[in-house]
mmCIF file of C-alpha atoms and ligand atoms in Angstrom:
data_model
loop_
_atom_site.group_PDB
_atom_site.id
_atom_site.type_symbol
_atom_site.label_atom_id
_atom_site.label_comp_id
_atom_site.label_asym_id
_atom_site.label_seq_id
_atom_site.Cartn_x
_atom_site.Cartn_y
_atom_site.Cartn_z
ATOM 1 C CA UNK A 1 19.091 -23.924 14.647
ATOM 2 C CA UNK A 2 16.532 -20.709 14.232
ATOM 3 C CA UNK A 3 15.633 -20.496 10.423
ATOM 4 C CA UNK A 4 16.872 -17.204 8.848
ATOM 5 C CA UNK A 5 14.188 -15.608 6.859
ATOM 6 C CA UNK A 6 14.988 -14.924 3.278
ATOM 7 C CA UNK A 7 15.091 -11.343 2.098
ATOM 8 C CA UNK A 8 12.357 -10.518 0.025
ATOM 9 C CA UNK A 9 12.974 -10.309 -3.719
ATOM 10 C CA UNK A 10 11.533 -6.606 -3.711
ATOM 11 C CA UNK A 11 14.038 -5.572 -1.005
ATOM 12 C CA UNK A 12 16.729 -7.305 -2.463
ATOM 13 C CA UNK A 13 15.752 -5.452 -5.364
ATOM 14 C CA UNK A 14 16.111 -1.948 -4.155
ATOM 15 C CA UNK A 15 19.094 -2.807 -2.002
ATOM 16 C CA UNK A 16 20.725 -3.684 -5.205
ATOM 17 C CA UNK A 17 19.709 -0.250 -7.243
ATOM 18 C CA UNK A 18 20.291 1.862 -4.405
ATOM 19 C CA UNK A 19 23.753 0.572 -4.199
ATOM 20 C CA UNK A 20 24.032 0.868 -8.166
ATOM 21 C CA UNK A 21 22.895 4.452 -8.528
ATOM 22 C CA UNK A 22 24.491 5.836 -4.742
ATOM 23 C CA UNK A 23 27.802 6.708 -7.603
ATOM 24 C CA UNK A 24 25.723 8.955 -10.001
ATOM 25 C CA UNK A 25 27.062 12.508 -9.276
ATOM 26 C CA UNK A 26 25.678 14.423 -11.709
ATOM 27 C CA UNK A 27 23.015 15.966 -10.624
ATOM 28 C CA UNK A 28 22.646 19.645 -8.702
ATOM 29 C CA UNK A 29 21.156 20.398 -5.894
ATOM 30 C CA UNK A 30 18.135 23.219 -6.633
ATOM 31 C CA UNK A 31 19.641 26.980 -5.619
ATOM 32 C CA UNK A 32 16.733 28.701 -6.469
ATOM 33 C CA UNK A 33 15.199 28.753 -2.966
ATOM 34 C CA UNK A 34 18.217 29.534 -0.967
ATOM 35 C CA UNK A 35 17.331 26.871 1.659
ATOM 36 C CA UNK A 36 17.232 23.968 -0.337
ATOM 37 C CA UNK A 37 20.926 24.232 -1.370
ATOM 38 C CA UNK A 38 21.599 23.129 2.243
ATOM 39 C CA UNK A 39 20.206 19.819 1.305
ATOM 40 C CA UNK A 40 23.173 16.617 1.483
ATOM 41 C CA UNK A 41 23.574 15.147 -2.583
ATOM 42 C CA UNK A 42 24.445 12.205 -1.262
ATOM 43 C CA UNK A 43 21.327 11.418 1.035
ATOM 44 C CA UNK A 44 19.322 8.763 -0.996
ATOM 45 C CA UNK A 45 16.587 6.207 -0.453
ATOM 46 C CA UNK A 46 14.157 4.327 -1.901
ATOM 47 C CA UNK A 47 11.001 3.309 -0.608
ATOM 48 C CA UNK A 48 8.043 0.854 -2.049
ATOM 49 C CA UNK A 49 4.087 0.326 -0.342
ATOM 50 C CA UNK A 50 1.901 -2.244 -1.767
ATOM 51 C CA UNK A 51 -1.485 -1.323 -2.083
ATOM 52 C CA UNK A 52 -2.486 -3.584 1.084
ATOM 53 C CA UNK A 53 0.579 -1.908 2.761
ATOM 54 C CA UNK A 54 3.260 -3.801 2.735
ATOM 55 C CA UNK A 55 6.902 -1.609 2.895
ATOM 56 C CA UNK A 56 10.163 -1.838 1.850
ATOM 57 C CA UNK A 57 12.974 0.484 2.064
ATOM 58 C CA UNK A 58 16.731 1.109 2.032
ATOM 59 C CA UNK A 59 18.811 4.257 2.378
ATOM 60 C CA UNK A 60 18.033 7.603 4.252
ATOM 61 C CA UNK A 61 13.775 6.666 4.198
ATOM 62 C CA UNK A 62 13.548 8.790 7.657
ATOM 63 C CA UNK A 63 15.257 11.932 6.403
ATOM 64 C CA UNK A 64 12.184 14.677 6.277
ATOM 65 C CA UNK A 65 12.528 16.699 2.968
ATOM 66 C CA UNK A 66 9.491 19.554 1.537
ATOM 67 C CA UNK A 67 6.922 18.457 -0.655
ATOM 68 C CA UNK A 68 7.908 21.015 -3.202
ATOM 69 C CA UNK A 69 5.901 20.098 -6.721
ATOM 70 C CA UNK A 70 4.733 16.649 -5.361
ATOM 71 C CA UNK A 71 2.206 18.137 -3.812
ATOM 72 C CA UNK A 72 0.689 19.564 -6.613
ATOM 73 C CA UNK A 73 -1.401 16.551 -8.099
ATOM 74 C CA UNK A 74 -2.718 16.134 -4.207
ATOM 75 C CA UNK A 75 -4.271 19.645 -4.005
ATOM 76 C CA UNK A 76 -5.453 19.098 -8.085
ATOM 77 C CA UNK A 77 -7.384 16.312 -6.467
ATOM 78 C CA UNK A 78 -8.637 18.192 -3.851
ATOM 79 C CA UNK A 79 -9.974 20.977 -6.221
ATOM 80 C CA UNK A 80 -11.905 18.265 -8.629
ATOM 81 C CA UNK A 81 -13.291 16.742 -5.312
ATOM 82 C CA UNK A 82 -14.332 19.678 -3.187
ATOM 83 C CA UNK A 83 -14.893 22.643 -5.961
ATOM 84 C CA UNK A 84 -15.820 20.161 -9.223
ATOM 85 C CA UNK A 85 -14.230 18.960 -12.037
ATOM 86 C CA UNK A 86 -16.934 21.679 -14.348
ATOM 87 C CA UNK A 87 -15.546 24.574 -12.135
ATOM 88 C CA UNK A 88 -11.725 23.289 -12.538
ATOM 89 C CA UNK A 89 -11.669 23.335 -15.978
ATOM 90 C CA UNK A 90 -12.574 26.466 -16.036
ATOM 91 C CA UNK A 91 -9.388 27.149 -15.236
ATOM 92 C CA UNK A 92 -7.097 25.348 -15.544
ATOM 93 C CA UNK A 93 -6.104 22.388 -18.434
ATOM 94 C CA UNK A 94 -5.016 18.957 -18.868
ATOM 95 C CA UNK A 95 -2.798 19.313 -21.682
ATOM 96 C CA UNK A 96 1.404 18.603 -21.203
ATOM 97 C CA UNK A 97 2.920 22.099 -21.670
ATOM 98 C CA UNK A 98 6.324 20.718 -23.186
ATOM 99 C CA UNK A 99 7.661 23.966 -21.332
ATOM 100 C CA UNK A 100 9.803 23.938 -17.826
ATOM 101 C CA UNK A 101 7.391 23.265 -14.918
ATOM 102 C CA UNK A 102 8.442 27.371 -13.881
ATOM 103 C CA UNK A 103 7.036 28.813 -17.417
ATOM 104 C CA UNK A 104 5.662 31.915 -17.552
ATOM 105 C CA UNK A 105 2.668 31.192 -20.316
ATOM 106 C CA UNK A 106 -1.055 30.535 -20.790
ATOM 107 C CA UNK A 107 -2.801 28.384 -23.366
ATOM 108 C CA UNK A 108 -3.416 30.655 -26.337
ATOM 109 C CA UNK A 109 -6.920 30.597 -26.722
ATOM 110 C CA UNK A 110 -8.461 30.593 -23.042
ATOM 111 C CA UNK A 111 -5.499 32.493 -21.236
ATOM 112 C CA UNK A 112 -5.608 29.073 -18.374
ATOM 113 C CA UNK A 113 -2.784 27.340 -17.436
ATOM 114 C CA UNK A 114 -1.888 24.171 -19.581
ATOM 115 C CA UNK A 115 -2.114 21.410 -16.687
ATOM 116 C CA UNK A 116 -2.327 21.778 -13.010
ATOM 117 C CA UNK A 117 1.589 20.140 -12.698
ATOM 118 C CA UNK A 118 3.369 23.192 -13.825
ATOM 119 C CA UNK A 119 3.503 26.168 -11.486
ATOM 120 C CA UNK A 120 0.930 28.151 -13.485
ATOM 121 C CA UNK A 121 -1.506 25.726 -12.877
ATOM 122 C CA UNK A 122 -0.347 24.534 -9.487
ATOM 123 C CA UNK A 123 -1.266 28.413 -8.244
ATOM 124 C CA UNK A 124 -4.332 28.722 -10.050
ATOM 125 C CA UNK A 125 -5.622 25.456 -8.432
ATOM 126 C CA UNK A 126 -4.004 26.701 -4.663
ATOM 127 C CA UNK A 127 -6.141 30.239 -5.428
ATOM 128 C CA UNK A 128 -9.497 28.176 -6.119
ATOM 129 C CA UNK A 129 -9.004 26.224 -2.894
ATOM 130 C CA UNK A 130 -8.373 29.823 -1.341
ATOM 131 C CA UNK A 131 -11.458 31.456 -2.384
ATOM 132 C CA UNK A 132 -13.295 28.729 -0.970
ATOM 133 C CA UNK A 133 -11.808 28.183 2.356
ATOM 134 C CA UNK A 134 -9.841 31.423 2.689
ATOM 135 C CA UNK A 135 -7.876 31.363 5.928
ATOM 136 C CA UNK A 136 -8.476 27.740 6.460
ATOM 137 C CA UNK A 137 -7.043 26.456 3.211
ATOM 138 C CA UNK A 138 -3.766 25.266 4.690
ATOM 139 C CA UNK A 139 -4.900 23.926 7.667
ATOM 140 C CA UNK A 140 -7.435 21.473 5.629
ATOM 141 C CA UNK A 141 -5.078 20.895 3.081
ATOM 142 C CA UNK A 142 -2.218 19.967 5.311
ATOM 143 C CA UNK A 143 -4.691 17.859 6.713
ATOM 144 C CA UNK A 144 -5.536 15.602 4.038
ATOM 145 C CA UNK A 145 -2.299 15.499 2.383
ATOM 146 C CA UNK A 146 -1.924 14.503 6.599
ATOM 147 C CA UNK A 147 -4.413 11.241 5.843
ATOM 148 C CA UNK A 148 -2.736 10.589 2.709
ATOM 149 C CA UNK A 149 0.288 9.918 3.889
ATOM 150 C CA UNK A 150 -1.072 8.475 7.531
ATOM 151 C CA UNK A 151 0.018 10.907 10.008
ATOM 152 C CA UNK A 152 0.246 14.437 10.670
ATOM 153 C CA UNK A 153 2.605 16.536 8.240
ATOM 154 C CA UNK A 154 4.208 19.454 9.396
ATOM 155 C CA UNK A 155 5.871 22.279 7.815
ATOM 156 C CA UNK A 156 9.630 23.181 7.270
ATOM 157 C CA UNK A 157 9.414 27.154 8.632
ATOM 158 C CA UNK A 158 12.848 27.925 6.994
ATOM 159 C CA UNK A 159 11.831 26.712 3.272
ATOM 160 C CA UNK A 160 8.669 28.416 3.306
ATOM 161 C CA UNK A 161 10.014 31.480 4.368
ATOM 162 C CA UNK A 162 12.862 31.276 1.990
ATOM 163 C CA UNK A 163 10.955 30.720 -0.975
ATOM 164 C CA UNK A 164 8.107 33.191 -0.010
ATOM 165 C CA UNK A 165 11.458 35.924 0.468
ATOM 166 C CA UNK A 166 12.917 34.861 -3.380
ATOM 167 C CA UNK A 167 9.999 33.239 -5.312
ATOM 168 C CA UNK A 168 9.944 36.194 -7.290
ATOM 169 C CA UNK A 169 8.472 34.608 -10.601
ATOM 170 C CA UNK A 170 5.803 32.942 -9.136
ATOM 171 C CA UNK A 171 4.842 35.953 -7.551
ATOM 172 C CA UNK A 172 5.383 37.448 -11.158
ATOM 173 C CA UNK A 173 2.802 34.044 -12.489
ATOM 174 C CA UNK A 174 0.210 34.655 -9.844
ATOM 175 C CA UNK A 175 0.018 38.756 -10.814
ATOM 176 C CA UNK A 176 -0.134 37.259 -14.338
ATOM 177 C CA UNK A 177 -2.791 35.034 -13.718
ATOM 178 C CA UNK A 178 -4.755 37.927 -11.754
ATOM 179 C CA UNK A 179 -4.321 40.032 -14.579
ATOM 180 C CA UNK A 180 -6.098 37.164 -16.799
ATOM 181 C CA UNK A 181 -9.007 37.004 -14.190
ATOM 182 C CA UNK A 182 -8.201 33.495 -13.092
ATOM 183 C CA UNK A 183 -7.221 33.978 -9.744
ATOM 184 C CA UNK A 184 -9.139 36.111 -7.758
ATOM 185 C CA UNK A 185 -8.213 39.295 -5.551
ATOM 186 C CA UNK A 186 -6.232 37.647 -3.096
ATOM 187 C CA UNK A 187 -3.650 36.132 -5.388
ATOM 188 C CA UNK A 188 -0.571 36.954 -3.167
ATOM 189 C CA UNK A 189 -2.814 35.358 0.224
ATOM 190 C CA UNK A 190 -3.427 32.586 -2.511
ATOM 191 C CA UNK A 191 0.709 32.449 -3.450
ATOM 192 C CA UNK A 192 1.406 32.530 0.624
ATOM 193 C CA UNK A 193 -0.383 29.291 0.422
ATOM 194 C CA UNK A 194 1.217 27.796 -2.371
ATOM 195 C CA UNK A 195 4.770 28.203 -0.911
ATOM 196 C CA UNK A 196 3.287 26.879 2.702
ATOM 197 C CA UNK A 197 2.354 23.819 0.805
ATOM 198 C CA UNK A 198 5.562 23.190 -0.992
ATOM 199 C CA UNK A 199 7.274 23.602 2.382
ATOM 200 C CA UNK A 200 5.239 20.452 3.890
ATOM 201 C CA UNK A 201 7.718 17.953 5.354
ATOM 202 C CA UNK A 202 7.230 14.539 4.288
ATOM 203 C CA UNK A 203 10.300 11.527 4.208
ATOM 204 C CA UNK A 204 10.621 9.105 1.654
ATOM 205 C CA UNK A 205 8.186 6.915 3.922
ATOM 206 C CA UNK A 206 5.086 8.918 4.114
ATOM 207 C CA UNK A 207 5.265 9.844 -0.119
ATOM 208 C CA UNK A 208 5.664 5.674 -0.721
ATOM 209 C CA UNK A 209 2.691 5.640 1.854
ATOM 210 C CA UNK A 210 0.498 8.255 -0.515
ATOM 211 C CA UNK A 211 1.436 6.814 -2.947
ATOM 212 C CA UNK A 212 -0.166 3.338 -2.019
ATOM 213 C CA UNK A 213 -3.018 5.301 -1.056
ATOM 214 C CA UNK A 214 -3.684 6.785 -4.183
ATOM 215 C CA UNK A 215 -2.727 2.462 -5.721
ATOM 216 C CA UNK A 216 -5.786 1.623 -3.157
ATOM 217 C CA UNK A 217 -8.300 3.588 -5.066
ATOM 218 C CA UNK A 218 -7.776 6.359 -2.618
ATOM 219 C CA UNK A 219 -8.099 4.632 0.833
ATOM 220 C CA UNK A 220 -4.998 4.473 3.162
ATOM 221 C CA UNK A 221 -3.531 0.989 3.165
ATOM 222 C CA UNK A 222 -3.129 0.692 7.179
ATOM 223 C CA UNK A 223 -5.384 3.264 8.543
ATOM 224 C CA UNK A 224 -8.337 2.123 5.761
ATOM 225 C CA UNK A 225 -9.190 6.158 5.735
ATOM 226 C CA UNK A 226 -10.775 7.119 2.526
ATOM 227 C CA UNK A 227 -8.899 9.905 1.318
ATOM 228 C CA UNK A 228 -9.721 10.178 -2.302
ATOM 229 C CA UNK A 229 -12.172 9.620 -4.354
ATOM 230 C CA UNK A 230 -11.910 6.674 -6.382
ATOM 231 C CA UNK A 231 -12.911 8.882 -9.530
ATOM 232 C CA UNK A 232 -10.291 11.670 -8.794
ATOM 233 C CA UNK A 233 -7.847 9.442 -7.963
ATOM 234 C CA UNK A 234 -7.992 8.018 -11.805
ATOM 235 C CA UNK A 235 -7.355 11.575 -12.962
ATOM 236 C CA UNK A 236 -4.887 12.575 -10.791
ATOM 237 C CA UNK A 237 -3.246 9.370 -12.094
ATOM 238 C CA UNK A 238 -3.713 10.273 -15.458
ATOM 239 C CA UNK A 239 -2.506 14.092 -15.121
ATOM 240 C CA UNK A 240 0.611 12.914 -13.372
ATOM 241 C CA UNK A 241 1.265 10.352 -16.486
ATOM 242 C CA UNK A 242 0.940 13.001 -19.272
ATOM 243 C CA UNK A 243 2.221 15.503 -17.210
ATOM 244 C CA UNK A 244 4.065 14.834 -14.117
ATOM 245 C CA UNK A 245 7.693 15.020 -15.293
ATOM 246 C CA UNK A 246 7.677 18.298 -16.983
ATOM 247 C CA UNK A 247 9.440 18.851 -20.364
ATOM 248 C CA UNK A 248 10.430 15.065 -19.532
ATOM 249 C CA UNK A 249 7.071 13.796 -19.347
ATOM 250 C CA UNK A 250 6.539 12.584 -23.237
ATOM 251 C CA UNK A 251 10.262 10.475 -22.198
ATOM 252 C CA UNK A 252 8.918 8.962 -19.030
ATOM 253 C CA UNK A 253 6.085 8.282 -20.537
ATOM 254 C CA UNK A 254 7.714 6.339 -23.432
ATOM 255 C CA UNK A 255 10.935 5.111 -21.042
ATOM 256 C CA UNK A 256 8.937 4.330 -17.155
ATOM 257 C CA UNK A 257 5.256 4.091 -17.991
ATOM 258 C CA UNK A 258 3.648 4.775 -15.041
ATOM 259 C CA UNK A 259 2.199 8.432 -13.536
ATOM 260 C CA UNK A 260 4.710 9.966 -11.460
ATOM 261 C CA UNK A 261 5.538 13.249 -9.780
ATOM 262 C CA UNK A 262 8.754 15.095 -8.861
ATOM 263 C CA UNK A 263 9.509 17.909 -6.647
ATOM 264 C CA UNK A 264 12.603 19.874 -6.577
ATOM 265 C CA UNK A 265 13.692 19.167 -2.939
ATOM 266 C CA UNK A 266 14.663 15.870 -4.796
ATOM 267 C CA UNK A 267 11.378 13.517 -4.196
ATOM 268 C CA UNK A 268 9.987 11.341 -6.547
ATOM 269 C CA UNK A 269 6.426 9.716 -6.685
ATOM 270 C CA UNK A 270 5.676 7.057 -8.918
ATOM 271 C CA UNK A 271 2.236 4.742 -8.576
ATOM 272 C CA UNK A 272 1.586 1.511 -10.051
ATOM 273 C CA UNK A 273 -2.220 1.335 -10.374
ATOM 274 C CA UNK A 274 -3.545 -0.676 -7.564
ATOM 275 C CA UNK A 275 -0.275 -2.006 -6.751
ATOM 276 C CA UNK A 276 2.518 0.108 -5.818
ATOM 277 C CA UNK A 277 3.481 3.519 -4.533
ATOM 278 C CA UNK A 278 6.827 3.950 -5.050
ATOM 279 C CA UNK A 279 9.017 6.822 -3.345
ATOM 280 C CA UNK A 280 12.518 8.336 -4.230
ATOM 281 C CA UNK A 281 14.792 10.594 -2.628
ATOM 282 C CA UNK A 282 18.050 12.206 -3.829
ATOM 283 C CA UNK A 283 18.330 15.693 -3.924
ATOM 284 C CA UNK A 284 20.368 16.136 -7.012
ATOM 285 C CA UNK A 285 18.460 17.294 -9.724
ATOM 286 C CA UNK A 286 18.886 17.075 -14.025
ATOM 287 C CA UNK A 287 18.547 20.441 -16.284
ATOM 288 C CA UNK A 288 14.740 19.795 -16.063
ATOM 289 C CA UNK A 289 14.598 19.443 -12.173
ATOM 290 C CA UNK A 290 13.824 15.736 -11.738
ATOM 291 C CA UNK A 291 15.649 14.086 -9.224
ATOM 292 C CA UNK A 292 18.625 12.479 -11.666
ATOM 293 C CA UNK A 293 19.049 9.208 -9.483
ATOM 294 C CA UNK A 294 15.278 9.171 -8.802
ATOM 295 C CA UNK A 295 14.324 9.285 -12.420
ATOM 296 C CA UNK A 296 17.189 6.357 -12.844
ATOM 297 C CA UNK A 297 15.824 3.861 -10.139
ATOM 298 C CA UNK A 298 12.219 4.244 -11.094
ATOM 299 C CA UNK A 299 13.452 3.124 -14.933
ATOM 300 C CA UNK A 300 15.106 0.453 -13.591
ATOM 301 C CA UNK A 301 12.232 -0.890 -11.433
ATOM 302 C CA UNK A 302 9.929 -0.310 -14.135
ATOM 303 C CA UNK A 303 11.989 -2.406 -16.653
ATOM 304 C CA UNK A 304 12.985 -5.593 -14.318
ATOM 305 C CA UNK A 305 9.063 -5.674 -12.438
ATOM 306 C CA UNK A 306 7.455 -5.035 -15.969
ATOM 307 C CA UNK A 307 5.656 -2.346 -14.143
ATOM 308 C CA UNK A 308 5.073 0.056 -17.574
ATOM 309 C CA UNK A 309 1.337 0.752 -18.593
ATOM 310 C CA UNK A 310 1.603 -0.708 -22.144
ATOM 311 C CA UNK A 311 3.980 -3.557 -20.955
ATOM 312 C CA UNK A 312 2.606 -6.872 -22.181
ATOM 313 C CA UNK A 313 1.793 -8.463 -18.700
ATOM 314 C CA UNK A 314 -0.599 -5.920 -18.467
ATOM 315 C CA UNK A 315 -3.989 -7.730 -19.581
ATOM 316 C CA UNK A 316 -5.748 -5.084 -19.719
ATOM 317 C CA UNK A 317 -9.811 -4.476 -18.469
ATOM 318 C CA UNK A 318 -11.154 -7.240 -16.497
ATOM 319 C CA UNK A 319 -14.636 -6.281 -17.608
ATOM 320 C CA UNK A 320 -13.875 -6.765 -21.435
ATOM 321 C CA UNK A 321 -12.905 -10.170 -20.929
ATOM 322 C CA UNK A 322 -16.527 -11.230 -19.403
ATOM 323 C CA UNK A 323 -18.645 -9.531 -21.775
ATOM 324 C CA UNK A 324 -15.929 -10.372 -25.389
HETATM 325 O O1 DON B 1 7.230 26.778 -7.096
HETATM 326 C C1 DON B 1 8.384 26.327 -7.092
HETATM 327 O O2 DON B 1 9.235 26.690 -7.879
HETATM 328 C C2 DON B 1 8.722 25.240 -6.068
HETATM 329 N N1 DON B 1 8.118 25.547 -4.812
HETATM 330 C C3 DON B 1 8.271 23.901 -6.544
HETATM 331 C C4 DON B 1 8.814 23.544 -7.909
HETATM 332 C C5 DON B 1 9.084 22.105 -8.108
HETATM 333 O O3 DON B 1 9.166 21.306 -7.210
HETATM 334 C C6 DON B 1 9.364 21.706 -9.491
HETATM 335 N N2 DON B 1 9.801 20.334 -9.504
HETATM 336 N N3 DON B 1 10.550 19.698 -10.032
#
């Protein structure tokens, strides 16, 4: 008789939350940009790369969704790679804002953006690329968001063009920011950009797949590009933990444990250093515009794979332990 192989424990494991959390109705689909409210609530699926690039996945892991704020800590790590951390910090911060990721303020004394995960910052770090590559920007930044994930991204025409129509306040944050001499002349070229890269297409898949890249110290786990730099990966890692989650990211923090981004198309991107890249979709959002069954799932795999930073399994620096 032909042996039947045993499911894996990780894909029993998502099996069994996807089919937990599928009944959570809660949540709202974002309105804001008028195309995303076409999105399906109850599309859903969870998807998990190891670091050497093994996959597992259940639920709707080839439906294509946009980027939205999950891009943001890719381009942040594109800006400290290609421009320099000295020049970044400039302008823009590393400090949690505690405000909603669509805030209309500065940091008191300098006049930058708190953190490159909120919009503020997010545009100010778009316009830097911009003044460097100008009318290339998109096509090299689609490009190596492209090798992150292992193929080539595309964009979704109708989101970009919807939000680039009504994204009225973040045209209103990138006159702001011009006005504070931190973007430079071509803020709304610079904002054209921003919206383009929100409106990249990616499915569950391919954000589980950069995820893993960034868990591989920046090199793809099947194509063995290197993508990032093992030094920016680290504090793209760490700007996504203290900041990631918006005006939730002190409760993730405290409740998950690992860095983690979320967009508002309903994609979530959690990464287990040098382990995991984990990958959530689910359109429905909470007040604070984190996907609400995302957020849920990620807790729960945190909690039963003790996958949180400060959990005790975690032993902590290898180098320590040769030279205590
Ligand atoms: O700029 C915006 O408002 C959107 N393009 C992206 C915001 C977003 O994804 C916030 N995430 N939760």
């Amino acid at each position: 008789m032909p042996q039947t192989a045993e499911k894996h424990e990780l894909q029993s494991l998502i099996e069994d939350l996807h089919a937990k959390y599928q009944p959570l109705t809660d949540g709202r689909v974002a309105t804001y940009i008028p195309e995303l409210a076409k999105a399906n609530p109850n599309e859903f699926a969870i998807c998990i790369v190891t670091a050497d690039g093994r996959m597992f996945e259940v639920g709707d892991c080839d439906r294509p969704f946009t980027m939205q704020s999950v891009s943001k800590p890719f381009t942040f790590g594109m800006a400290l790679e290609e421009i320099g951390h000295e020049e970044v910090w400039r302008y823009v911060g590393v400090e949690p804002s505690g405000d909603a990721f669509n805030s209309i303020s500065l940091q008191n004394d300098t006049n930058r953006p708190f953190n490159p995960m909120i919009n503020t910052g997010a545009i100010t770090v778009t316009a830097l690329l911009h003044a460097r590559y100008r009318e290339r920007t998109f096509d090299h930044l689609l490009a190596r968001l492209g090798a992150a994930a292992g193929r080539q991204l595309t964009v979704d025409e109708a989101v970009y063009h919807s939000e680039h129509r009504t994204g009225h306040r973040n045209r209103a944050i990138a006159h702001l920011l011009l006005n504070f001499g931190i973007v430079h002349g071509e803020a709304e070229a610079a904002l054209d950009v921003y919206f383009r890269q929100c409106a990249i297409l990616v499915t569950c898949r391919d954000l589980a797949m950069m995820g893993a890249t960034l868990a591989n110290m920046g090199r793809h786990p099947l194509t063995g590009a290197s993508v990032f730099d093992i030094g920016c990966v680290r504090d793209m890692l760490s700007i996504m933990f203290t900041c990631g989650m918006y005006d939730y990211s002190g409760h993730w923090a405290y409740r998950v444990g690992v860095p983690a981004k979320s967009g508002v198309s309903g994609g979530v991107l959690a990464v287990v250093n040098r382990q995991l890249g984990i990958a959530t979709y689910s359109p429905p959002l909470d007040a604070r515009g984190n996907s609400r069954r995302g957020i849920e799932v990620c807790a729960e795999l945190a909690a039963r794979l003790g996958l949180h930073a400060f959990d005790c399994l975690n032993a902590g620096s290898s180098f320590l332990k040769v030279v205590l």
